[in-house]
CSV table of C-alpha atoms and ligand atoms in Angstrom, one decimal:
chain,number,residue,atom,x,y,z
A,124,UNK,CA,-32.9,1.6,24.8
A,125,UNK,CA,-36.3,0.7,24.6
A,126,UNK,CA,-37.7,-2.9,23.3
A,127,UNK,CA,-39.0,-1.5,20.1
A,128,UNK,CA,-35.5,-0.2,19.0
A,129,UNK,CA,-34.2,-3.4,19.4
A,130,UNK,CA,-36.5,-4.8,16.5
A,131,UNK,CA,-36.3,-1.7,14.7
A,132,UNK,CA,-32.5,-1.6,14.5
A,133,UNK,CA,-32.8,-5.9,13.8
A,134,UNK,CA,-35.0,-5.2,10.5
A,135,UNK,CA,-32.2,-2.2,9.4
A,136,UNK,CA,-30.8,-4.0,6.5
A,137,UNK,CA,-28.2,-1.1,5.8
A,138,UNK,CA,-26.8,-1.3,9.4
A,139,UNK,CA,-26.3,-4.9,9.0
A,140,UNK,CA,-24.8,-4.5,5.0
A,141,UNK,CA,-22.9,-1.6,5.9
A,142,UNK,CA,-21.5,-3.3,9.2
A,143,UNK,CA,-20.3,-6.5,7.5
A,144,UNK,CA,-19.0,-4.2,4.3
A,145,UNK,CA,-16.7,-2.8,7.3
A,146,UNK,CA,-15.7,-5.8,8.6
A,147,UNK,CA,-15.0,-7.3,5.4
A,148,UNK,CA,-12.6,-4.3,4.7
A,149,UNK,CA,-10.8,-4.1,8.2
A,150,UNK,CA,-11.0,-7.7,9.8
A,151,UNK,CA,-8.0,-9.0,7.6
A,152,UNK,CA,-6.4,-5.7,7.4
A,153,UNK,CA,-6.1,-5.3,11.3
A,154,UNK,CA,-5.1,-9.3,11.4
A,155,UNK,CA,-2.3,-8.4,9.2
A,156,UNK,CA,-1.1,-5.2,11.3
A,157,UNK,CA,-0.9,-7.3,13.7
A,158,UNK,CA,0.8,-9.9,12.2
A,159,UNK,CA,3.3,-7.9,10.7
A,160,UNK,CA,4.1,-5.4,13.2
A,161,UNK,CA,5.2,-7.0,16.5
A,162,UNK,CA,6.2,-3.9,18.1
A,163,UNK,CA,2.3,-3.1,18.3
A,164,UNK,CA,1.2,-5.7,21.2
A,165,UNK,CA,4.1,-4.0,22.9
A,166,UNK,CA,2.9,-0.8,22.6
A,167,UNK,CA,-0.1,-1.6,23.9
A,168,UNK,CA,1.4,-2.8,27.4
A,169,UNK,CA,3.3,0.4,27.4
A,170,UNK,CA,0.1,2.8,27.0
A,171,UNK,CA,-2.1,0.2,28.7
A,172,UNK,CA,0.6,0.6,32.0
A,173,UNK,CA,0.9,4.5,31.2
A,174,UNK,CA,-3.4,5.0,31.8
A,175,UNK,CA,-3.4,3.3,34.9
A,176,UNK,CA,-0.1,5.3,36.3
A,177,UNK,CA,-2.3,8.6,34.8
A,178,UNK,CA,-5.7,7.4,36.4
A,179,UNK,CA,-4.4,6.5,39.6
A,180,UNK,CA,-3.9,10.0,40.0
A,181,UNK,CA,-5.9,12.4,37.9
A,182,UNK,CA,-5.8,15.5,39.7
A,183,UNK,CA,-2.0,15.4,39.8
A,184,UNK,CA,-1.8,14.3,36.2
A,185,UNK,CA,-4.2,16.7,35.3
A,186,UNK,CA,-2.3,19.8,36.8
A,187,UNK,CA,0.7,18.8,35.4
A,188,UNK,CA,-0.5,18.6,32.1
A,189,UNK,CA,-2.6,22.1,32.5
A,190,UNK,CA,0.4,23.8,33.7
A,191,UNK,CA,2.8,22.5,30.5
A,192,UNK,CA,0.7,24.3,28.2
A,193,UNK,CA,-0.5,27.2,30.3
A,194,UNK,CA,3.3,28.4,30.1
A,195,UNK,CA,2.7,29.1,26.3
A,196,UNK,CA,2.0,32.6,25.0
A,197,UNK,CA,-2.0,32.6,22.4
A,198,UNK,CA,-2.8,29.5,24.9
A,199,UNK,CA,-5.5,29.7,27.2
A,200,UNK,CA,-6.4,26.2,29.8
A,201,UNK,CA,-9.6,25.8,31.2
A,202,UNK,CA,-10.9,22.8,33.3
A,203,UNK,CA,-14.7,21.9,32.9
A,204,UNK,CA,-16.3,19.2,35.3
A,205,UNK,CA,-19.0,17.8,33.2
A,206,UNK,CA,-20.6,18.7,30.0
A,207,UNK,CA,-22.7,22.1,31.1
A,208,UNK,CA,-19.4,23.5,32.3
A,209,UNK,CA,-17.5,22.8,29.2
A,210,UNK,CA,-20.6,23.7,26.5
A,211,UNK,CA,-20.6,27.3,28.5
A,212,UNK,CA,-16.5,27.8,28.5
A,213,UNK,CA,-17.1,27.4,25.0
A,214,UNK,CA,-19.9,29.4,24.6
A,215,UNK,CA,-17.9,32.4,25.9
A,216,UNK,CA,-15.2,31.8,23.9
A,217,UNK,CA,-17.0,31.3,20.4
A,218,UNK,CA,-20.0,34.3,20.9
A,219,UNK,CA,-22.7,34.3,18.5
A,220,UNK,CA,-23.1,34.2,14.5
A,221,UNK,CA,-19.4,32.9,13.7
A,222,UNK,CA,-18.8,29.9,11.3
A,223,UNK,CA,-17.1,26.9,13.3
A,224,UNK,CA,-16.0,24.0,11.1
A,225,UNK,CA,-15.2,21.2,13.4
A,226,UNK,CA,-12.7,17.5,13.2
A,227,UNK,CA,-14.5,14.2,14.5
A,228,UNK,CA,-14.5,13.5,18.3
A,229,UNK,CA,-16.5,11.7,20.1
A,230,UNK,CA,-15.7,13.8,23.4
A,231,UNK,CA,-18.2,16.5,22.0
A,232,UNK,CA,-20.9,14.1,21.3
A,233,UNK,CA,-20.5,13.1,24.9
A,234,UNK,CA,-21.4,17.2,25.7
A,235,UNK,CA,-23.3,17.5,22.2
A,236,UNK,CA,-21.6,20.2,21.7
A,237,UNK,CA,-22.5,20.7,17.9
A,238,UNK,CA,-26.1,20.7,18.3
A,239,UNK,CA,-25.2,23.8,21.5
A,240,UNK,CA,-23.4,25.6,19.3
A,241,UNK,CA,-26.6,25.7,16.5
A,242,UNK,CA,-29.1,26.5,19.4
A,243,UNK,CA,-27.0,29.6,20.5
A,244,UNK,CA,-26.8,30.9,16.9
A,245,UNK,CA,-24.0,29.7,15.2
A,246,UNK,CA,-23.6,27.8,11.8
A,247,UNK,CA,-21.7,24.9,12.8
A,248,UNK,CA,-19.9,21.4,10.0
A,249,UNK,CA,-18.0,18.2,11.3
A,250,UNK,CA,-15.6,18.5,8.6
A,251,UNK,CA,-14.9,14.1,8.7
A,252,UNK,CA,-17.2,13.2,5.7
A,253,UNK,CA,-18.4,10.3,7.5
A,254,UNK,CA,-19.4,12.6,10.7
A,255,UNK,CA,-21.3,15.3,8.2
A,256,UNK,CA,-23.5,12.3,6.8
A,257,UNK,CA,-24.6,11.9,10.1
A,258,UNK,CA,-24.8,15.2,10.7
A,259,UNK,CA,-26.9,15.8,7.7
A,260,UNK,CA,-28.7,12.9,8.9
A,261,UNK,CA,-29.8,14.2,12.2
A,262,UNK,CA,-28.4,11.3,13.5
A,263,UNK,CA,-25.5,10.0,16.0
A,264,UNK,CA,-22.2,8.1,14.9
A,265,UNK,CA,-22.8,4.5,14.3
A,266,UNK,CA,-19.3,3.2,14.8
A,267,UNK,CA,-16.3,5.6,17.2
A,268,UNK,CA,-14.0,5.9,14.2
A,269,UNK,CA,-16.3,4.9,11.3
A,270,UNK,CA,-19.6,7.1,11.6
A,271,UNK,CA,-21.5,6.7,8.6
A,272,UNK,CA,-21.0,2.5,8.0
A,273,UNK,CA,-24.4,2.1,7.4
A,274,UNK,CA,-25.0,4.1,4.5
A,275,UNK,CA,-24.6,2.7,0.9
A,276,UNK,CA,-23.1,5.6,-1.4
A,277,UNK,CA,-26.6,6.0,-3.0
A,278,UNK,CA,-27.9,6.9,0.3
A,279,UNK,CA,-24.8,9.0,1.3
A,280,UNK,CA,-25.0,10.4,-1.9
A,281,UNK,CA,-29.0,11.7,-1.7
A,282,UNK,CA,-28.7,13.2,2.0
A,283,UNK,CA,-25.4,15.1,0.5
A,284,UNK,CA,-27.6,16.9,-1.8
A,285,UNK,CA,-28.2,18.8,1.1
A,286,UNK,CA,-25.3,20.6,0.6
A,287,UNK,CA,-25.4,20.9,-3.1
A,288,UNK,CA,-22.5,18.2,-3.3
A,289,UNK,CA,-23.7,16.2,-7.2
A,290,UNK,CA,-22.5,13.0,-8.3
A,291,UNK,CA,-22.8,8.9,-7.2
A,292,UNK,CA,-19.8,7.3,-6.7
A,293,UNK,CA,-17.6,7.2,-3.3
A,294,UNK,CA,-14.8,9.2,-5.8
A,295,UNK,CA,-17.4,12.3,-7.0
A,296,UNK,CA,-18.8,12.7,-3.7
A,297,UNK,CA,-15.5,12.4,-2.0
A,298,UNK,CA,-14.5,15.8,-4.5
A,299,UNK,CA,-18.2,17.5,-3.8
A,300,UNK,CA,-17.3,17.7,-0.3
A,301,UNK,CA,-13.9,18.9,-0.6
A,302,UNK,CA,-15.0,21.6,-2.9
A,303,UNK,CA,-17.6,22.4,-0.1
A,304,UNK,CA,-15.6,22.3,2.8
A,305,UNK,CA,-12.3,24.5,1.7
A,306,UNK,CA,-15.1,27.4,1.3
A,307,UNK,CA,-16.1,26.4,5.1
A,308,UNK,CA,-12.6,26.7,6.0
A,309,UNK,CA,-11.6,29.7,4.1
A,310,UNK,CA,-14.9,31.9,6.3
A,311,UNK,CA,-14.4,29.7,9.2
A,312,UNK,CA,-13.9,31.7,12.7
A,313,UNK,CA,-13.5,28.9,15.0
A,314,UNK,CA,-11.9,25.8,14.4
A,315,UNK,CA,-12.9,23.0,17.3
A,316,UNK,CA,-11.3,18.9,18.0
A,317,UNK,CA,-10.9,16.6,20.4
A,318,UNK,CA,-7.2,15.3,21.3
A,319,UNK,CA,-6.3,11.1,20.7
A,320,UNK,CA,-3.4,12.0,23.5
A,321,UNK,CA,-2.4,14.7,25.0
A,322,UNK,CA,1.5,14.9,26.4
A,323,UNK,CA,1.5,16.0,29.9
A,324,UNK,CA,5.7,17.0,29.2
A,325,UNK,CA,5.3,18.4,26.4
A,326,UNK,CA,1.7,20.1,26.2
A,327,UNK,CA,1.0,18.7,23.0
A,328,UNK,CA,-1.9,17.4,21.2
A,329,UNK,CA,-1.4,14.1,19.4
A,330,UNK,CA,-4.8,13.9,16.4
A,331,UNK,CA,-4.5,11.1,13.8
A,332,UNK,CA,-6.5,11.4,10.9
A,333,UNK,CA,-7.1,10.0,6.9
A,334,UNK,CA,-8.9,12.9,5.3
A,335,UNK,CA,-6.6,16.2,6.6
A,336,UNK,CA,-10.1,17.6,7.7
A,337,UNK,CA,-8.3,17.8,10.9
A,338,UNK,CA,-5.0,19.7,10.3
A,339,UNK,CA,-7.3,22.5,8.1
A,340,UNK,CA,-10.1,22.8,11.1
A,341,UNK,CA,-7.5,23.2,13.6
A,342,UNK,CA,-4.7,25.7,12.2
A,343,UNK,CA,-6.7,27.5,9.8
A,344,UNK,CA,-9.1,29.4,12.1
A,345,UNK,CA,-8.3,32.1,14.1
A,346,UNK,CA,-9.4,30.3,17.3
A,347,UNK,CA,-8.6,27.1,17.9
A,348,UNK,CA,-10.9,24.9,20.6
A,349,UNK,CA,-9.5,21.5,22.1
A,350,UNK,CA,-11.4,19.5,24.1
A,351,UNK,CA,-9.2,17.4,26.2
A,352,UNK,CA,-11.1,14.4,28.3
A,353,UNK,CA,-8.7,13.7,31.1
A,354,UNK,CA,-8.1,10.0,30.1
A,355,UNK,CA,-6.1,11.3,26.8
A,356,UNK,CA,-3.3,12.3,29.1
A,357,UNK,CA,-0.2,10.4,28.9
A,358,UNK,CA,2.8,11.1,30.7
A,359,UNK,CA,5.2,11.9,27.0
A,360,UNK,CA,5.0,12.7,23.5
A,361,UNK,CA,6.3,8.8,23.0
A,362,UNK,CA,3.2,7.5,24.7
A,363,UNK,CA,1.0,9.5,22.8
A,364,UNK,CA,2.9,8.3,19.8
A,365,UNK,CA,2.3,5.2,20.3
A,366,UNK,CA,-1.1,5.5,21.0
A,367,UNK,CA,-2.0,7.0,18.0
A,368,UNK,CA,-0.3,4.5,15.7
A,369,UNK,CA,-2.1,1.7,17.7
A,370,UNK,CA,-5.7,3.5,17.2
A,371,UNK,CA,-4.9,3.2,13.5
A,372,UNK,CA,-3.1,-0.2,13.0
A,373,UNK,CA,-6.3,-1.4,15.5
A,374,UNK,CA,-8.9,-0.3,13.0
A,375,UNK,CA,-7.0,-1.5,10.0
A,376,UNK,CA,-5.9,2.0,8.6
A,377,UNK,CA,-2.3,2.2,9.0
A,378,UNK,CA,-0.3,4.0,8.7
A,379,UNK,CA,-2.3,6.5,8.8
A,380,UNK,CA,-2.0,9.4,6.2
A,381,UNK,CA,-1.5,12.4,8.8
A,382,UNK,CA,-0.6,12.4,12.6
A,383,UNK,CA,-0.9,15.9,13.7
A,384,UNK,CA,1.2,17.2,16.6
A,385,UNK,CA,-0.7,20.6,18.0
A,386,UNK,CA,0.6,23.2,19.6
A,387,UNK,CA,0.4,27.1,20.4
A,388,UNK,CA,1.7,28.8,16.8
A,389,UNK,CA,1.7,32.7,15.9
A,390,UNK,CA,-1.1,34.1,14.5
A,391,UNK,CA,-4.0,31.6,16.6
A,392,UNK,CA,-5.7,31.7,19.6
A,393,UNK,CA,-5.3,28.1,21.0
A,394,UNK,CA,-7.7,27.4,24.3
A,395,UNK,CA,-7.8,24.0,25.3
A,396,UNK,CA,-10.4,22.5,27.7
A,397,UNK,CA,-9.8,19.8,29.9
A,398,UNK,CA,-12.8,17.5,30.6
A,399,UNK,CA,-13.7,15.5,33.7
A,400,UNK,CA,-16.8,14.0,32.5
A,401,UNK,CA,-17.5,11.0,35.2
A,402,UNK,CA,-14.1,9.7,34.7
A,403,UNK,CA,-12.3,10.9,38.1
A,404,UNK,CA,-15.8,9.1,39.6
A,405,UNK,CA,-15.9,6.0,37.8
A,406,UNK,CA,-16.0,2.9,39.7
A,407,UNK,CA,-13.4,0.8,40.6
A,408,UNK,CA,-14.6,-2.2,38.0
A,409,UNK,CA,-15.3,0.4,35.4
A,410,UNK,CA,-11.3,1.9,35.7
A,411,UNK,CA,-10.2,-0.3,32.9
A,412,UNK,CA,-12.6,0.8,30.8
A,413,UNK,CA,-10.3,4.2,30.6
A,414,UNK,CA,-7.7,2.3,29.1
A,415,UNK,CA,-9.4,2.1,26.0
A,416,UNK,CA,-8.2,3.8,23.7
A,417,UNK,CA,-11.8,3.7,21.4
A,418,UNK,CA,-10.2,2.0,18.6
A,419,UNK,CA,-13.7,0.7,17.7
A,420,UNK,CA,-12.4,-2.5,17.1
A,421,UNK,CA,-14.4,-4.3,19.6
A,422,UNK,CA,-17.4,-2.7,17.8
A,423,UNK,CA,-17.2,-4.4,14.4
A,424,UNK,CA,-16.1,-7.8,15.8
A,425,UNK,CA,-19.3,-8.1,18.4
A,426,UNK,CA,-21.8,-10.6,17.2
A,427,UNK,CA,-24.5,-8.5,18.5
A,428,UNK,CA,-23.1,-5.1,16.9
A,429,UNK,CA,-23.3,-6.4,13.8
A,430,UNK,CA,-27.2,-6.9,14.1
A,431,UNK,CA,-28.3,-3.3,15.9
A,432,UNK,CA,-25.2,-1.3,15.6
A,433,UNK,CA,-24.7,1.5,18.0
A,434,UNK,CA,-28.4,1.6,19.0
A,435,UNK,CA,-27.1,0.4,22.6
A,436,UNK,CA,-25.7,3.4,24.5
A,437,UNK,CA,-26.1,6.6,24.2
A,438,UNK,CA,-23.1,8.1,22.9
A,439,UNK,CA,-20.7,5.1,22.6
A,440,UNK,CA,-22.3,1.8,21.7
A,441,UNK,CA,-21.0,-1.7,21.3
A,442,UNK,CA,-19.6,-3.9,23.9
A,443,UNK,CA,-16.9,-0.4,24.8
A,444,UNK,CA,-20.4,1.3,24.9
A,445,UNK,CA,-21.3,-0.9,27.8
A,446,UNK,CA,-18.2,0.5,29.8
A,447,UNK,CA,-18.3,4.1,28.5
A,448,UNK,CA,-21.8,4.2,29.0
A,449,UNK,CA,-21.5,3.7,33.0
A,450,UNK,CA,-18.4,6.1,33.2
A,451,UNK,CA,-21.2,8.7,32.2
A,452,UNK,CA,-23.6,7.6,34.1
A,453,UNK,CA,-26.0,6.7,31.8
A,454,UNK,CA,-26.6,3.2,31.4
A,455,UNK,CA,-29.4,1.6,30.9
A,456,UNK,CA,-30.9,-2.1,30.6
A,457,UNK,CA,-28.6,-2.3,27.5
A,458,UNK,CA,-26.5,-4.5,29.3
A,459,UNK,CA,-28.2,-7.4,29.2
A,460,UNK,CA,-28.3,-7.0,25.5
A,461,UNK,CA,-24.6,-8.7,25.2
A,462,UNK,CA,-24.2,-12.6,24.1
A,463,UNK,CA,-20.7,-12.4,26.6
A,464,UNK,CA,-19.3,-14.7,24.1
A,465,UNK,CA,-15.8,-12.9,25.2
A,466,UNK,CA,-15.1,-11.7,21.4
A,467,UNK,CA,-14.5,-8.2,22.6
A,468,UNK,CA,-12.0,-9.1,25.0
A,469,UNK,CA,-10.4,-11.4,22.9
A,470,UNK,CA,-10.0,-8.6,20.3
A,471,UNK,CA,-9.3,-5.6,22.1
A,472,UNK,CA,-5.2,-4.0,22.0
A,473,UNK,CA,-5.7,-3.2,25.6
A,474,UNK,CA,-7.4,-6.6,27.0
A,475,UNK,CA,-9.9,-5.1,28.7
A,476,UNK,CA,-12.2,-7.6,30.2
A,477,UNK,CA,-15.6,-6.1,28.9
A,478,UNK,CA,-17.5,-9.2,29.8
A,479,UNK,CA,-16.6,-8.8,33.4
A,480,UNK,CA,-17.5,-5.0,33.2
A,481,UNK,CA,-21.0,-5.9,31.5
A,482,UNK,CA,-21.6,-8.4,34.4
A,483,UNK,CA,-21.2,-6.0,37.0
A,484,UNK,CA,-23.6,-3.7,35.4
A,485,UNK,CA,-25.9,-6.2,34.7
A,486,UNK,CA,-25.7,-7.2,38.9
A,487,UNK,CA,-26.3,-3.1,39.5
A,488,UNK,CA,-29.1,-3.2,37.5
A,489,UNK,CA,-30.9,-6.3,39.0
A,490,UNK,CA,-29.9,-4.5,42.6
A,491,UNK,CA,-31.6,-1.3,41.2
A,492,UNK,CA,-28.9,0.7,42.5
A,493,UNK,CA,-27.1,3.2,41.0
A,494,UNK,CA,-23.2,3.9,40.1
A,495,UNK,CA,-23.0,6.2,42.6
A,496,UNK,CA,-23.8,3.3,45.2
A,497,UNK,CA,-21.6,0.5,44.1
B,541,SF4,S1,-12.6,-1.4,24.3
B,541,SF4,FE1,-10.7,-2.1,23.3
B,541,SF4,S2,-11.4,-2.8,21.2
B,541,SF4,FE2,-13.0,-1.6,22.1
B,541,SF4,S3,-12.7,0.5,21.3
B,541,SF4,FE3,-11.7,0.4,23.3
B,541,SF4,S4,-9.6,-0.2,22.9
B,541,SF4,FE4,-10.7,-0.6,21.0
């Protein structure tokens, strides 16, 4: 980040509006989640416990889960080391000139797979109407699981028109877009996600969702991409369960409306990619950072977040920014961007100590080494 984002992002009045909008929406919401649903904190050992068992051992994790789905009949399991491996497995599965309607996930912002997919000739939509404001917008997601927080609906509404979606309110525009998408669905040839958890028993793919963007993307094409990242494997379909309710109670919108439960059907091509991405390299300080389980929580409650948004990191911003940001190897003077008042920690379901993380990144930085040395 360079110093001139910094005050560019501080005199953004709409990240800041839209930012404390959210917070004003979710901060009680999650409190009460919380409050009300005991079981959740234990849930949150259990999956916390269940990462580090997978992590410790990736590559055996990571065959068994490959192997529990490779069984199935219309499945087809690929394993990409970084982001140029996975964008060209895709490539060859998807072709040329084919419509691709695609759910939210931040894995393929990591490979920036959407813009790939336009450059090789394809017409690609993020179904998620947050993720095709941004889309629309030329732009990256501002929050994990909120993309488009900083736009008021009179903005929202204006880059919409894009698209031919009419009307003002949250409620018309909301309609435009469903109108717009079902037709995207309907001619749609490839339908791509990401995976919340994926069950290395079972071979199943846990997606939670509000909008049922997801659940259309994924079974109504004839091909179906999933993009696995190898910290989404948990050992059962109860861990992955759980996972997913805690995503949702943690950013204030549970229950959610759909959990989704993916597998091989009749009639669909599933292929499902798993994705190292830096994780099998990571450090040993940035391990618990793989725990998280990018709730975005952490996000909306940092001090500093709420004045720049996710102008810090490259893909993931935000105090879990910090973390993801040296698992892929790409972080920057950033780090000395957070206040380490502790509020991230002190927020997060899986207690991960991001202030601890942030100082040892700050102490590579000042060595001038990289992650590759520490
Ligand atoms: S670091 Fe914690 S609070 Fe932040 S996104 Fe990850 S799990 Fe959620």
């Amino acid at each position: 980040m360079r110093e001139e984002d910094i005050y560019k992002a501080i005199k953004n009045r709409s990240i800041r509006a839209g930012i404390l909008r959210t917070w004003e929406n979710l901060h009680n919401a999650v409190e009460q989640n919380i409050e009300r649903y005991r079981f959740l904190k234990e849930y949150a050992k259990d999956v916390k416990m269940a990462k580090l068992e997978v992590f410790s051992d990736y590559d055996r994790w990571t065959e068994k889960a490959m192997k529990s789905i490779e069984s199935r009949n219309k499945c087809s399991v690929y394993y990409a080391e970084d982001g140029k491996e996975a964008r060209k497995i895709v490539a060859e599965i998807v072709g040329r000139d084919k419509i691709i309607v695609k759910a939210k996930s931040m894995v393929s912002e990591e490979i920036q797979l959407r813009e790939f997919l336009q450059e090789i000739g394809n017409e690609v939509w993020e179904t998620d109407l947050g993720e095709l404001i941004v889309q629309l917008a030329n732009e990256k997601p501002m929050h994990v699981l909120a993309p488009a927080i900083h736009y008021s609906e009179r903005q929202a509404a204006e880059l919409l028109r894009k698209v031919g979606v009419k009307g003002y309110t949250a409620a018309e525009l909301a309609e435009g877009v469903r109108k717009f998408m079902r037709q995207k669905f309907l001619l749609a040839d490839v339908g791509i996600s990401g995976c919340n958890a994926f069950s290395a028993k079972t071979g199943r793919i846990f997606l939670v969702e509000n909008e049922g963007n997801i659940r259309l993307s994924t079974t109504l094409p004839k091909d179906y991409i999933a993009i696995v990242s190898i910290d989404k494997i948990l050992p059962s379909d109860e861990l992955c369960l759980k996972l997913v309710i805690l995503q949702a109670a943690f950013l204030g919108t549970f229950p959610p409306a759909y959990i989704n439960v993916n597998e091989p059907v009749e009639g669909q091509r599933m292929h499902v990619i798993f994705l190292n991405n830096g994780r099998k390299q990571a450090p040993e300080f940035l391990k618990e950072q793989l725990t998280c389980i990018k709730c975005g929580r952490c996000q909306i409650e940092c001090p500093i977040f709420q004045i720049t948004g996710s102008l810090w990191g490259n893909v993931y911003g935000g105090p879990m920014g910090m973390g993801w940001s040296g698992i892929l190897g790409e972080i920057g003077y950033e780090c000395f961007l957070s206040s380490l008042c502790g509020k991230c920690k002190e927020v997060c379901p899986m207690e991960i100590d991001m202030p601890r993380i942030i100082r040892e990144l700050r102490k590579m930085m000042v060595r001038g080494n990289n992650l590759g040395e520490v």
